[in-house]
């Protein structure tokens, strides 16, 4: 028997595939399994294998489609057989080279190319019989019969034999049934099969329902590269300490997969680069102390540095991202309200304040502040945003930043984004402790930021009365507001 050009690959066990993400694992074979949470549809009518020729059957079929559909899985006029699957599950399926070559470039090359096979029986050990029949049914009749048990194997088979129309039906089926509890499993498969549209929809679902998604059974089955791709996102809607807990569960499962003892060292080993993508600075000191500090996954030096980061100033530099998450979309933007930089600006414990409002809803994630005129220096700073009319605190952070003595601005971030609504007055506050700094002059009352898509976000500034260190529209601190639209 000839083999039909497909390499048999190990079947995945459980609810998702355990594969290396190099090259997205395209050539891995797929075993039958139900997509989590998708109800089984009414099964299609069974198709028996026609063996006896039927006299004048052509007269009973009024269209080309009906005649080709009649030949599906039929010995009549067949000139090739496929032995599909492995061992006792293998099935012999008759077919017609002309029909297959007309519907698939892969079959065309198999039968008519320069290396065409001359065998009348071809082995396909890496293909599931039900999926191959679904492919043939589509090629013979344009009919689509897929369900939760066969959709992944059918998608694999459609890709293997280059039938994009059937691929699209499989992706549509998966998209229609996408939910938080199966998003990670489908994301793994979307990456495996190189389906960017499905992967994007899975990621959007994970963003919107992160807590439910990471608590689902399929989360612990994903591969390391998929885990890292998710942890890199700014758009996850979950507290960082809960995300850390989910990552530890994944590490436990990965140790089992690799048959490693459940030790802190092995968990750290299997997590690899994923550990550095946890945004520990976004946690409170209490959250960090109750979870990561006691997990044993982090080295002592990292734990000490993060405790110092939370509690002292000047803060030591840590190798973890401090950019907030929580459903931020699009690209980070910033505006600068000053046209010129001067020196010097002093601090005596009073907040620098400026009022602003915007024309559209945004999420503020931080400020850009000026630093020292005396060379490299560390500052301690408290930043706040208040709703001006109600004097209501919307968000604040006690933190610090290091500057290099230049007149550039330095990022100071909130731990979570702060929603800013259109046409509401807000007050931005920054209380700095440190030496004299640069400051901005020739301030603007109105600053417009235009995105690459043409969306315009306009800020309107006015001076904040009362207890103010001197910042105004014309000059002072808080030159930049960093935001997402």
CSV table of C-alpha atoms in Angstrom, one decimal:
chain,number,residue,atom,x,y,z
A,1,UNK,CA,0.0,0.0,0.0
A,2,UNK,CA,1.1,3.6,-0.6
A,3,UNK,CA,1.1,6.2,2.1
A,4,UNK,CA,-0.7,9.4,1.3
A,5,UNK,CA,2.0,11.9,2.3
A,6,UNK,CA,0.8,12.6,5.9
A,7,UNK,CA,3.0,11.9,8.9
A,8,UNK,CA,1.4,10.3,11.8
A,9,UNK,CA,1.8,12.4,14.9
A,10,UNK,CA,1.2,11.6,18.6
A,11,UNK,CA,-2.3,12.1,19.7
A,12,UNK,CA,-3.1,14.6,22.4
A,13,UNK,CA,-4.6,13.4,25.6
A,14,UNK,CA,-7.4,15.0,27.5
A,15,UNK,CA,-9.2,18.2,26.5
A,16,UNK,CA,-6.5,20.0,24.6
A,17,UNK,CA,-3.3,19.2,22.9
A,18,UNK,CA,0.1,19.2,24.5
A,19,UNK,CA,2.4,20.4,21.8
A,20,UNK,CA,5.5,22.5,21.3
A,21,UNK,CA,4.5,25.8,19.7
A,22,UNK,CA,7.5,26.0,17.4
A,23,UNK,CA,6.0,26.5,14.0
A,24,UNK,CA,2.6,26.3,15.7
A,25,UNK,CA,2.8,22.5,15.6
A,26,UNK,CA,1.1,22.5,12.2
A,27,UNK,CA,1.8,18.9,11.3
A,28,UNK,CA,0.6,17.4,14.6
A,29,UNK,CA,-2.3,15.0,14.1
A,30,UNK,CA,-5.5,15.6,16.1
A,31,UNK,CA,-7.5,13.0,18.0
A,32,UNK,CA,-11.3,13.1,18.3
A,33,UNK,CA,-12.7,15.0,21.3
A,34,UNK,CA,-15.7,17.1,22.2
A,35,UNK,CA,-15.2,20.9,22.3
A,36,UNK,CA,-16.0,21.8,25.9
A,37,UNK,CA,-19.4,23.1,26.6
A,38,UNK,CA,-20.8,22.7,23.1
A,39,UNK,CA,-24.0,20.6,23.0
A,40,UNK,CA,-23.9,17.6,20.6
A,41,UNK,CA,-26.1,18.3,17.5
A,42,UNK,CA,-28.5,15.9,16.0
A,43,UNK,CA,-26.3,13.5,14.1
A,44,UNK,CA,-26.4,13.5,10.3
A,45,UNK,CA,-28.1,10.5,8.6
A,46,UNK,CA,-25.6,7.6,8.4
A,47,UNK,CA,-24.2,7.0,5.0
A,48,UNK,CA,-23.8,3.4,4.1
A,49,UNK,CA,-21.1,2.2,1.7
A,50,UNK,CA,-22.7,1.4,-1.7
A,51,UNK,CA,-21.2,-1.7,-3.1
A,52,UNK,CA,-23.7,-3.0,-5.7
A,53,UNK,CA,-24.0,-1.1,-8.9
A,54,UNK,CA,-27.4,0.3,-9.5
A,55,UNK,CA,-28.6,0.2,-13.1
A,56,UNK,CA,-29.5,3.5,-14.7
A,57,UNK,CA,-29.0,5.4,-11.4
A,58,UNK,CA,-28.1,8.4,-13.5
A,59,UNK,CA,-31.7,8.8,-14.6
A,60,UNK,CA,-32.9,9.2,-11.0
A,61,UNK,CA,-30.6,12.2,-10.4
A,62,UNK,CA,-31.7,15.5,-11.9
A,63,UNK,CA,-28.5,17.6,-11.3
A,64,UNK,CA,-24.7,17.2,-11.3
A,65,UNK,CA,-24.7,17.8,-7.5
A,66,UNK,CA,-27.1,14.9,-6.9
A,67,UNK,CA,-25.1,12.6,-9.2
A,68,UNK,CA,-21.8,13.4,-7.4
A,69,UNK,CA,-23.5,13.2,-4.0
A,70,UNK,CA,-24.6,9.7,-4.9
A,71,UNK,CA,-21.0,8.7,-5.6
A,72,UNK,CA,-19.8,9.8,-2.2
A,73,UNK,CA,-18.5,6.8,-0.2
A,74,UNK,CA,-19.6,4.6,-3.0
A,75,UNK,CA,-17.7,1.8,-4.7
A,76,UNK,CA,-19.4,2.6,-8.0
A,77,UNK,CA,-16.9,4.0,-10.5
A,78,UNK,CA,-14.3,4.4,-7.7
A,79,UNK,CA,-10.7,4.2,-8.8
A,80,UNK,CA,-8.9,4.7,-5.4
A,81,UNK,CA,-9.3,3.6,-1.8
A,82,UNK,CA,-8.0,5.2,1.3
A,83,UNK,CA,-7.2,3.3,4.5
A,84,UNK,CA,-7.9,6.0,7.1
A,85,UNK,CA,-6.9,5.9,10.7
A,86,UNK,CA,-4.9,3.3,12.7
A,87,UNK,CA,-5.2,-0.2,13.8
A,88,UNK,CA,-8.7,-1.5,14.5
A,89,UNK,CA,-10.2,1.9,14.0
A,90,UNK,CA,-9.0,2.1,10.4
A,91,UNK,CA,-11.6,2.3,7.7
A,92,UNK,CA,-11.3,1.6,3.9
A,93,UNK,CA,-13.1,4.4,2.1
A,94,UNK,CA,-13.6,4.4,-1.7
A,95,UNK,CA,-13.3,7.5,-3.7
A,96,UNK,CA,-12.9,9.0,-7.2
A,97,UNK,CA,-9.6,10.6,-8.2
A,98,UNK,CA,-11.3,13.1,-10.5
A,99,UNK,CA,-13.7,14.5,-7.8
A,100,UNK,CA,-10.8,14.8,-5.3
A,101,UNK,CA,-8.4,16.4,-7.7
A,102,UNK,CA,-11.1,18.9,-8.7
A,103,UNK,CA,-11.6,20.0,-5.1
A,104,UNK,CA,-8.1,19.9,-3.7
A,105,UNK,CA,-4.7,20.9,-5.0
A,106,UNK,CA,-3.1,18.4,-2.6
A,107,UNK,CA,-5.2,15.5,-4.1
A,108,UNK,CA,-4.5,16.8,-7.6
A,109,UNK,CA,-0.7,16.7,-7.0
A,110,UNK,CA,-1.1,13.2,-5.4
A,111,UNK,CA,-2.8,11.8,-8.5
A,112,UNK,CA,-1.6,13.9,-11.3
A,113,UNK,CA,1.7,15.6,-10.3
A,114,UNK,CA,5.2,14.7,-11.2
A,115,UNK,CA,5.5,12.4,-8.1
A,116,UNK,CA,1.9,11.0,-8.5
A,117,UNK,CA,1.1,7.7,-6.8
A,118,UNK,CA,0.2,4.8,-9.0
A,119,UNK,CA,-1.3,2.8,-6.1
A,120,UNK,CA,-5.0,2.2,-5.8
A,121,UNK,CA,-4.9,2.0,-2.0
A,122,UNK,CA,-3.5,4.8,0.0
A,123,UNK,CA,-2.8,4.8,3.8
A,124,UNK,CA,-3.7,7.9,5.8
A,125,UNK,CA,-2.8,6.9,9.4
A,126,UNK,CA,-2.8,10.5,10.8
A,127,UNK,CA,-6.4,11.3,9.7
A,128,UNK,CA,-9.5,10.3,11.6
A,129,UNK,CA,-12.1,8.4,9.5
A,130,UNK,CA,-15.0,10.7,10.6
A,131,UNK,CA,-13.1,13.8,9.6
A,132,UNK,CA,-12.0,12.3,6.3
A,133,UNK,CA,-15.6,11.4,5.5
A,134,UNK,CA,-16.7,15.0,6.4
A,135,UNK,CA,-14.0,16.3,3.9
A,136,UNK,CA,-15.2,13.9,1.2
A,137,UNK,CA,-18.9,14.7,1.8
A,138,UNK,CA,-18.0,18.4,1.3
A,139,UNK,CA,-16.0,17.8,-1.9
A,140,UNK,CA,-18.7,15.6,-3.4
A,141,UNK,CA,-21.8,17.6,-2.3
A,142,UNK,CA,-20.9,20.9,-0.6
A,143,UNK,CA,-22.6,19.6,2.5
A,144,UNK,CA,-21.1,20.4,5.9
A,145,UNK,CA,-21.6,17.9,8.7
A,146,UNK,CA,-19.4,18.9,11.7
A,147,UNK,CA,-20.1,18.7,15.4
A,148,UNK,CA,-18.2,19.1,18.7
A,149,UNK,CA,-16.7,15.6,18.4
A,150,UNK,CA,-15.3,16.2,14.9
A,151,UNK,CA,-14.8,19.9,14.3
A,152,UNK,CA,-11.1,19.9,15.3
A,153,UNK,CA,-10.2,16.8,13.3
A,154,UNK,CA,-12.1,18.1,10.4
A,155,UNK,CA,-10.3,21.4,10.6
A,156,UNK,CA,-7.0,19.5,10.6
A,157,UNK,CA,-8.0,17.5,7.6
A,158,UNK,CA,-9.3,20.5,5.7
A,159,UNK,CA,-6.0,22.2,6.2
A,160,UNK,CA,-4.0,19.1,5.3
A,161,UNK,CA,-5.7,18.8,2.0
A,162,UNK,CA,-6.0,22.6,1.3
A,163,UNK,CA,-9.8,23.0,1.3
A,164,UNK,CA,-10.2,26.5,2.7
A,165,UNK,CA,-14.0,26.7,2.3
A,166,UNK,CA,-14.4,23.8,4.7
A,167,UNK,CA,-11.8,25.4,7.0
A,168,UNK,CA,-14.0,28.5,7.1
A,169,UNK,CA,-17.0,26.4,8.1
A,170,UNK,CA,-15.0,24.8,11.0
A,171,UNK,CA,-13.8,28.2,12.2
A,172,UNK,CA,-17.3,29.6,12.0
A,173,UNK,CA,-18.6,26.6,14.1
A,174,UNK,CA,-16.0,27.2,16.7
A,175,UNK,CA,-16.6,31.0,16.8
A,176,UNK,CA,-20.3,30.5,17.3
A,177,UNK,CA,-19.7,28.3,20.4
A,178,UNK,CA,-16.8,30.3,21.9
A,179,UNK,CA,-17.2,31.1,25.6
A,180,UNK,CA,-15.0,31.9,28.5
A,181,UNK,CA,-14.9,28.2,29.7
A,182,UNK,CA,-13.5,26.9,26.4
A,183,UNK,CA,-11.6,30.0,25.2
A,184,UNK,CA,-8.2,28.8,26.2
A,185,UNK,CA,-8.7,25.4,24.7
A,186,UNK,CA,-9.8,26.9,21.4
A,187,UNK,CA,-7.0,29.5,21.6
A,188,UNK,CA,-4.5,26.6,21.7
A,189,UNK,CA,-6.1,25.0,18.7
A,190,UNK,CA,-6.3,28.3,16.8
A,191,UNK,CA,-2.5,28.7,17.3
A,192,UNK,CA,-1.9,25.1,16.4
A,193,UNK,CA,-3.8,25.5,13.1
A,194,UNK,CA,-2.7,29.0,12.4
A,195,UNK,CA,-6.1,30.5,12.5
A,196,UNK,CA,-5.5,34.2,13.4
A,197,UNK,CA,-9.1,35.3,13.3
A,198,UNK,CA,-10.2,32.6,15.7
A,199,UNK,CA,-7.2,33.3,17.9
A,200,UNK,CA,-8.1,37.0,18.1
A,201,UNK,CA,-11.7,36.2,19.0
A,202,UNK,CA,-10.5,33.8,21.8
A,203,UNK,CA,-8.2,36.5,23.2
A,204,UNK,CA,-11.0,39.0,23.2
A,205,UNK,CA,-13.2,36.6,25.1
A,206,UNK,CA,-10.3,36.0,27.6
A,207,UNK,CA,-9.9,39.8,28.0
A,208,UNK,CA,-13.6,40.2,28.8
A,209,UNK,CA,-14.0,37.3,31.2
A,210,UNK,CA,-10.4,36.7,32.4
A,211,UNK,CA,-11.3,35.2,35.8
A,212,UNK,CA,-13.8,32.7,34.3
A,213,UNK,CA,-11.3,31.8,31.6
A,214,UNK,CA,-8.4,31.1,33.8
A,215,UNK,CA,-10.6,29.1,36.2
A,216,UNK,CA,-11.8,26.8,33.4
A,217,UNK,CA,-10.3,23.3,33.1
A,218,UNK,CA,-8.7,24.0,29.7
A,219,UNK,CA,-6.4,26.8,31.1
A,220,UNK,CA,-4.0,24.4,32.7
A,221,UNK,CA,-3.6,22.4,29.4
A,222,UNK,CA,-2.2,25.2,27.3
A,223,UNK,CA,1.4,25.3,26.2
A,224,UNK,CA,4.0,27.8,27.5
A,225,UNK,CA,4.1,30.0,24.5
A,226,UNK,CA,0.3,30.4,24.6
A,227,UNK,CA,0.5,31.2,28.3
A,228,UNK,CA,3.2,33.9,27.6
A,229,UNK,CA,1.1,35.3,24.8
A,230,UNK,CA,-1.8,35.9,27.2
A,231,UNK,CA,0.3,37.2,30.1
A,232,UNK,CA,1.8,39.8,27.8
A,233,UNK,CA,-1.6,41.4,27.2
A,234,UNK,CA,-2.5,44.8,28.8
A,235,UNK,CA,-6.2,44.0,28.3
A,236,UNK,CA,-6.7,41.2,30.9
A,237,UNK,CA,-9.5,42.0,33.3
A,238,UNK,CA,-8.2,40.4,36.5
A,239,UNK,CA,-6.3,41.4,39.7
A,240,UNK,CA,-2.7,40.4,39.4
A,241,UNK,CA,-2.6,38.3,42.5
A,242,UNK,CA,-5.5,36.1,41.1
A,243,UNK,CA,-3.6,35.8,37.8
A,244,UNK,CA,-0.5,34.7,39.7
A,245,UNK,CA,-2.6,32.0,41.4
A,246,UNK,CA,-3.8,30.7,38.1
A,247,UNK,CA,-0.2,30.6,36.7
A,248,UNK,CA,0.9,28.5,39.7
A,249,UNK,CA,-1.9,26.1,38.9
A,250,UNK,CA,-0.6,25.9,35.3
A,251,UNK,CA,2.9,25.2,36.7
A,252,UNK,CA,1.6,22.4,38.8
A,253,UNK,CA,-0.1,20.8,35.8
A,254,UNK,CA,3.0,21.3,33.6
A,255,UNK,CA,5.2,19.5,36.3
A,256,UNK,CA,2.8,16.6,36.1
A,257,UNK,CA,3.0,16.6,32.3
A,258,UNK,CA,6.8,16.5,32.5
A,259,UNK,CA,6.7,14.0,35.3
A,260,UNK,CA,8.6,16.4,37.6
A,261,UNK,CA,8.2,16.5,41.4
A,262,UNK,CA,6.1,19.4,42.6
A,263,UNK,CA,8.9,21.5,44.0
A,264,UNK,CA,9.3,25.3,44.0
A,265,UNK,CA,12.4,24.9,41.8
A,266,UNK,CA,10.6,22.8,39.2
A,267,UNK,CA,7.7,25.2,39.1
A,268,UNK,CA,10.1,28.0,38.5
A,269,UNK,CA,11.8,25.9,35.8
A,270,UNK,CA,8.6,25.1,33.9
A,271,UNK,CA,7.4,28.7,34.1
A,272,UNK,CA,10.5,30.1,32.6
A,273,UNK,CA,9.9,33.4,30.9
A,274,UNK,CA,6.3,33.4,32.0
A,275,UNK,CA,7.2,34.3,35.5
A,276,UNK,CA,8.7,37.6,34.4
A,277,UNK,CA,5.4,38.6,32.7
A,278,UNK,CA,3.5,38.6,36.0
A,279,UNK,CA,3.2,42.3,37.0
A,280,UNK,CA,4.0,42.1,40.6
A,281,UNK,CA,4.3,45.9,41.1
A,282,UNK,CA,0.5,46.1,40.4
A,283,UNK,CA,-0.2,44.1,43.6
A,284,UNK,CA,-0.7,45.6,47.0
A,285,UNK,CA,2.0,44.8,49.5
A,286,UNK,CA,-0.6,42.6,51.3
A,287,UNK,CA,-1.4,40.6,48.2
A,288,UNK,CA,2.3,40.1,47.4
A,289,UNK,CA,3.1,39.0,51.0
A,290,UNK,CA,0.1,36.6,51.1
A,291,UNK,CA,0.9,34.9,47.7
A,292,UNK,CA,4.1,35.3,45.6
A,293,UNK,CA,6.4,36.0,48.6
A,294,UNK,CA,5.4,32.7,50.2
A,295,UNK,CA,5.2,30.6,47.0
A,296,UNK,CA,8.9,29.7,46.9
A,297,UNK,CA,8.8,30.3,43.1
A,298,UNK,CA,10.7,33.6,43.3
A,299,UNK,CA,14.3,33.9,44.5
A,300,UNK,CA,15.0,35.7,47.8
A,301,UNK,CA,16.6,38.6,46.1
A,302,UNK,CA,13.5,39.3,44.0
A,303,UNK,CA,11.2,39.0,47.0
A,304,UNK,CA,13.3,41.5,49.0
A,305,UNK,CA,13.5,43.9,46.1
A,306,UNK,CA,9.8,43.9,45.6
A,307,UNK,CA,9.1,44.4,49.3
A,308,UNK,CA,11.4,47.4,49.1
A,309,UNK,CA,9.7,48.6,46.0
A,310,UNK,CA,6.4,48.5,47.9
A,311,UNK,CA,7.5,50.1,51.1
A,312,UNK,CA,10.6,52.4,50.8
A,313,UNK,CA,11.9,55.4,48.8
A,314,UNK,CA,13.9,55.7,46.8
A,315,UNK,CA,12.6,52.5,45.3
A,316,UNK,CA,15.0,49.9,43.9
A,317,UNK,CA,14.6,49.0,40.2
A,318,UNK,CA,12.7,45.8,39.6
A,319,UNK,CA,12.6,43.7,36.5
A,320,UNK,CA,8.8,43.5,36.3
A,321,UNK,CA,6.3,45.4,34.2
A,322,UNK,CA,4.3,48.1,36.1
A,323,UNK,CA,2.0,49.0,33.3
A,324,UNK,CA,-1.7,48.4,34.3
A,325,UNK,CA,-3.9,45.9,32.6
A,326,UNK,CA,-7.7,45.8,33.1
A,327,UNK,CA,-9.3,45.8,29.7
A,328,UNK,CA,-7.2,48.6,28.1
A,329,UNK,CA,-7.6,48.4,24.3
A,330,UNK,CA,-5.6,49.9,21.5
A,331,UNK,CA,-2.3,51.7,21.8
A,332,UNK,CA,-1.0,53.7,24.7
A,333,UNK,CA,-1.3,57.5,24.0
A,334,UNK,CA,0.0,60.6,25.8
A,335,UNK,CA,-0.3,64.3,25.4
A,336,UNK,CA,2.1,67.1,26.6
A,337,UNK,CA,0.5,70.4,27.6
A,338,UNK,CA,3.7,72.5,27.6
A,339,UNK,CA,5.6,73.9,24.7
A,340,UNK,CA,8.9,74.7,26.6
A,341,UNK,CA,10.9,73.4,29.5
A,342,UNK,CA,12.6,75.6,32.2
A,343,UNK,CA,14.2,75.2,35.6
A,344,UNK,CA,13.7,75.4,38.6
A,345,UNK,CA,10.6,74.1,40.4
A,346,UNK,CA,10.7,73.4,44.2
A,347,UNK,CA,8.7,71.1,46.5
A,348,UNK,CA,7.5,71.7,50.1
A,349,UNK,CA,5.0,68.9,50.6
A,350,UNK,CA,2.1,70.5,48.7
A,351,UNK,CA,0.5,68.9,45.7
A,352,UNK,CA,0.9,70.2,42.2
A,353,UNK,CA,-2.6,70.2,40.6
A,354,UNK,CA,-4.2,70.8,37.3
A,355,UNK,CA,-7.9,70.4,36.3
A,356,UNK,CA,-8.9,68.9,33.0
A,357,UNK,CA,-11.7,67.4,31.1
A,358,UNK,CA,-11.9,65.4,27.8
A,359,UNK,CA,-14.3,65.1,24.9
A,360,UNK,CA,-14.5,61.3,25.0
A,361,UNK,CA,-14.2,58.4,27.3
A,362,UNK,CA,-10.6,57.4,28.1
A,363,UNK,CA,-8.7,55.4,30.7
A,364,UNK,CA,-5.8,57.3,32.3
A,365,UNK,CA,-3.0,55.0,33.4
A,366,UNK,CA,-0.3,57.5,34.6
A,367,UNK,CA,1.4,60.9,34.3
A,368,UNK,CA,4.7,62.0,32.9
A,369,UNK,CA,6.5,64.2,35.4
A,370,UNK,CA,9.6,66.3,35.3
A,371,UNK,CA,12.8,65.3,37.2
A,372,UNK,CA,15.8,66.8,38.8
A,373,UNK,CA,17.9,69.7,37.5
A,374,UNK,CA,20.8,68.3,39.6
A,375,UNK,CA,21.6,65.1,37.7
A,376,UNK,CA,20.4,61.5,38.4
A,377,UNK,CA,18.0,61.5,41.4
A,378,UNK,CA,15.2,59.5,42.9
A,379,UNK,CA,11.9,61.0,43.8
A,380,UNK,CA,9.1,59.9,46.1
A,381,UNK,CA,5.7,60.8,44.7
A,382,UNK,CA,2.0,60.3,45.3
A,383,UNK,CA,-0.2,60.7,42.3
A,384,UNK,CA,-4.0,61.0,42.3
A,385,UNK,CA,-7.0,61.7,40.1
A,386,UNK,CA,-10.1,63.2,41.7
A,387,UNK,CA,-13.5,64.1,40.4
A,388,UNK,CA,-13.3,67.9,40.9
A,389,UNK,CA,-17.0,68.8,41.7
A,390,UNK,CA,-17.4,66.0,44.3
A,391,UNK,CA,-13.9,66.0,45.5
A,392,UNK,CA,-14.0,62.2,45.1
A,393,UNK,CA,-10.8,60.2,44.8
A,394,UNK,CA,-10.9,57.9,41.8
A,395,UNK,CA,-7.4,56.5,42.1
A,396,UNK,CA,-4.0,57.1,43.6
A,397,UNK,CA,-0.5,55.5,43.9
A,398,UNK,CA,2.3,56.0,46.4
A,399,UNK,CA,5.4,55.3,44.3
A,400,UNK,CA,8.6,56.7,43.1
A,401,UNK,CA,10.7,57.3,40.0
A,402,UNK,CA,14.3,57.7,39.0
A,403,UNK,CA,15.4,60.5,36.7
A,404,UNK,CA,18.6,61.1,34.9
A,405,UNK,CA,18.9,64.9,35.2
A,406,UNK,CA,17.6,65.6,31.7
A,407,UNK,CA,14.6,67.8,30.8
A,408,UNK,CA,12.6,64.8,29.6
A,409,UNK,CA,9.6,63.5,31.4
A,410,UNK,CA,9.5,60.3,33.5
A,411,UNK,CA,6.6,57.9,33.7
A,412,UNK,CA,4.7,57.4,36.9
A,413,UNK,CA,1.8,54.9,36.7
A,414,UNK,CA,-1.4,54.1,38.5
A,415,UNK,CA,-1.9,50.5,39.6
A,416,UNK,CA,-5.1,50.3,37.7
A,417,UNK,CA,-6.6,52.4,34.9
A,418,UNK,CA,-8.9,55.2,35.9
A,419,UNK,CA,-12.0,55.8,33.7
A,420,UNK,CA,-12.4,59.4,32.6
A,421,UNK,CA,-15.8,60.3,31.2
A,422,UNK,CA,-16.5,63.1,28.7
A,423,UNK,CA,-17.3,66.6,29.9
A,424,UNK,CA,-16.6,65.9,33.6
A,425,UNK,CA,-14.1,67.9,35.5
A,426,UNK,CA,-11.1,66.0,37.0
A,427,UNK,CA,-8.1,67.1,39.0
A,428,UNK,CA,-4.7,65.6,38.4
A,429,UNK,CA,-2.5,65.7,41.5
A,430,UNK,CA,1.2,64.9,42.1
A,431,UNK,CA,3.0,65.4,45.4
A,432,UNK,CA,6.7,65.1,45.0
A,433,UNK,CA,9.5,64.7,47.6
A,434,UNK,CA,12.9,65.5,46.1
A,435,UNK,CA,15.2,68.2,44.9
A,436,UNK,CA,14.3,71.1,42.5
A,437,UNK,CA,13.2,69.9,39.1
A,438,UNK,CA,12.5,71.1,35.6
A,439,UNK,CA,9.1,72.5,34.9
A,440,UNK,CA,7.0,73.3,31.8
A,441,UNK,CA,6.1,76.8,30.4
A,442,UNK,CA,3.9,78.2,27.6
A,443,UNK,CA,1.1,75.9,28.6
A,444,UNK,CA,-1.9,75.2,26.3
A,445,UNK,CA,-5.5,75.3,27.4
A,446,UNK,CA,-6.5,72.8,24.7
A,447,UNK,CA,-4.5,69.8,23.4
A,448,UNK,CA,-5.7,67.3,20.8
A,449,UNK,CA,-4.3,63.8,20.2
A,450,UNK,CA,-5.2,62.2,16.9
A,451,UNK,CA,-4.8,58.4,16.6
A,452,UNK,CA,-3.7,56.6,13.4
A,453,UNK,CA,-7.3,55.9,12.7
A,454,UNK,CA,-8.3,59.5,12.8
A,455,UNK,CA,-9.9,59.4,16.3
A,456,UNK,CA,-9.4,62.7,18.1
A,457,UNK,CA,-9.2,63.0,21.9
A,458,UNK,CA,-9.2,66.6,23.1
A,459,UNK,CA,-8.1,67.7,26.6
A,460,UNK,CA,-9.1,71.0,28.1
A,461,UNK,CA,-7.1,72.4,31.0
A,462,UNK,CA,-7.8,75.0,33.7
A,463,UNK,CA,-6.0,75.9,36.9
A,464,UNK,CA,-6.9,74.2,40.1
A,465,UNK,CA,-7.7,76.7,42.9
A,466,UNK,CA,-6.9,76.1,46.6
A,467,UNK,CA,-4.0,74.2,48.0
A,468,UNK,CA,-1.7,74.0,45.0
A,469,UNK,CA,2.1,74.0,44.7
A,470,UNK,CA,1.9,76.5,41.9
A,471,UNK,CA,1.1,74.5,38.9
A,472,UNK,CA,-1.3,76.2,36.5
A,473,UNK,CA,-2.3,76.2,32.8
A,474,UNK,CA,0.7,78.4,32.0
A,475,UNK,CA,3.5,76.6,33.8
A,476,UNK,CA,4.4,73.9,36.4
A,477,UNK,CA,4.4,70.1,36.8
A,478,UNK,CA,2.2,67.3,35.4
A,479,UNK,CA,3.1,68.0,31.8
A,480,UNK,CA,1.9,64.6,30.4
A,481,UNK,CA,-1.2,62.5,30.8
A,482,UNK,CA,-0.8,58.9,29.7
A,483,UNK,CA,-4.0,57.2,28.6
A,484,UNK,CA,-5.8,54.6,26.4
A,485,UNK,CA,-8.9,55.4,24.3
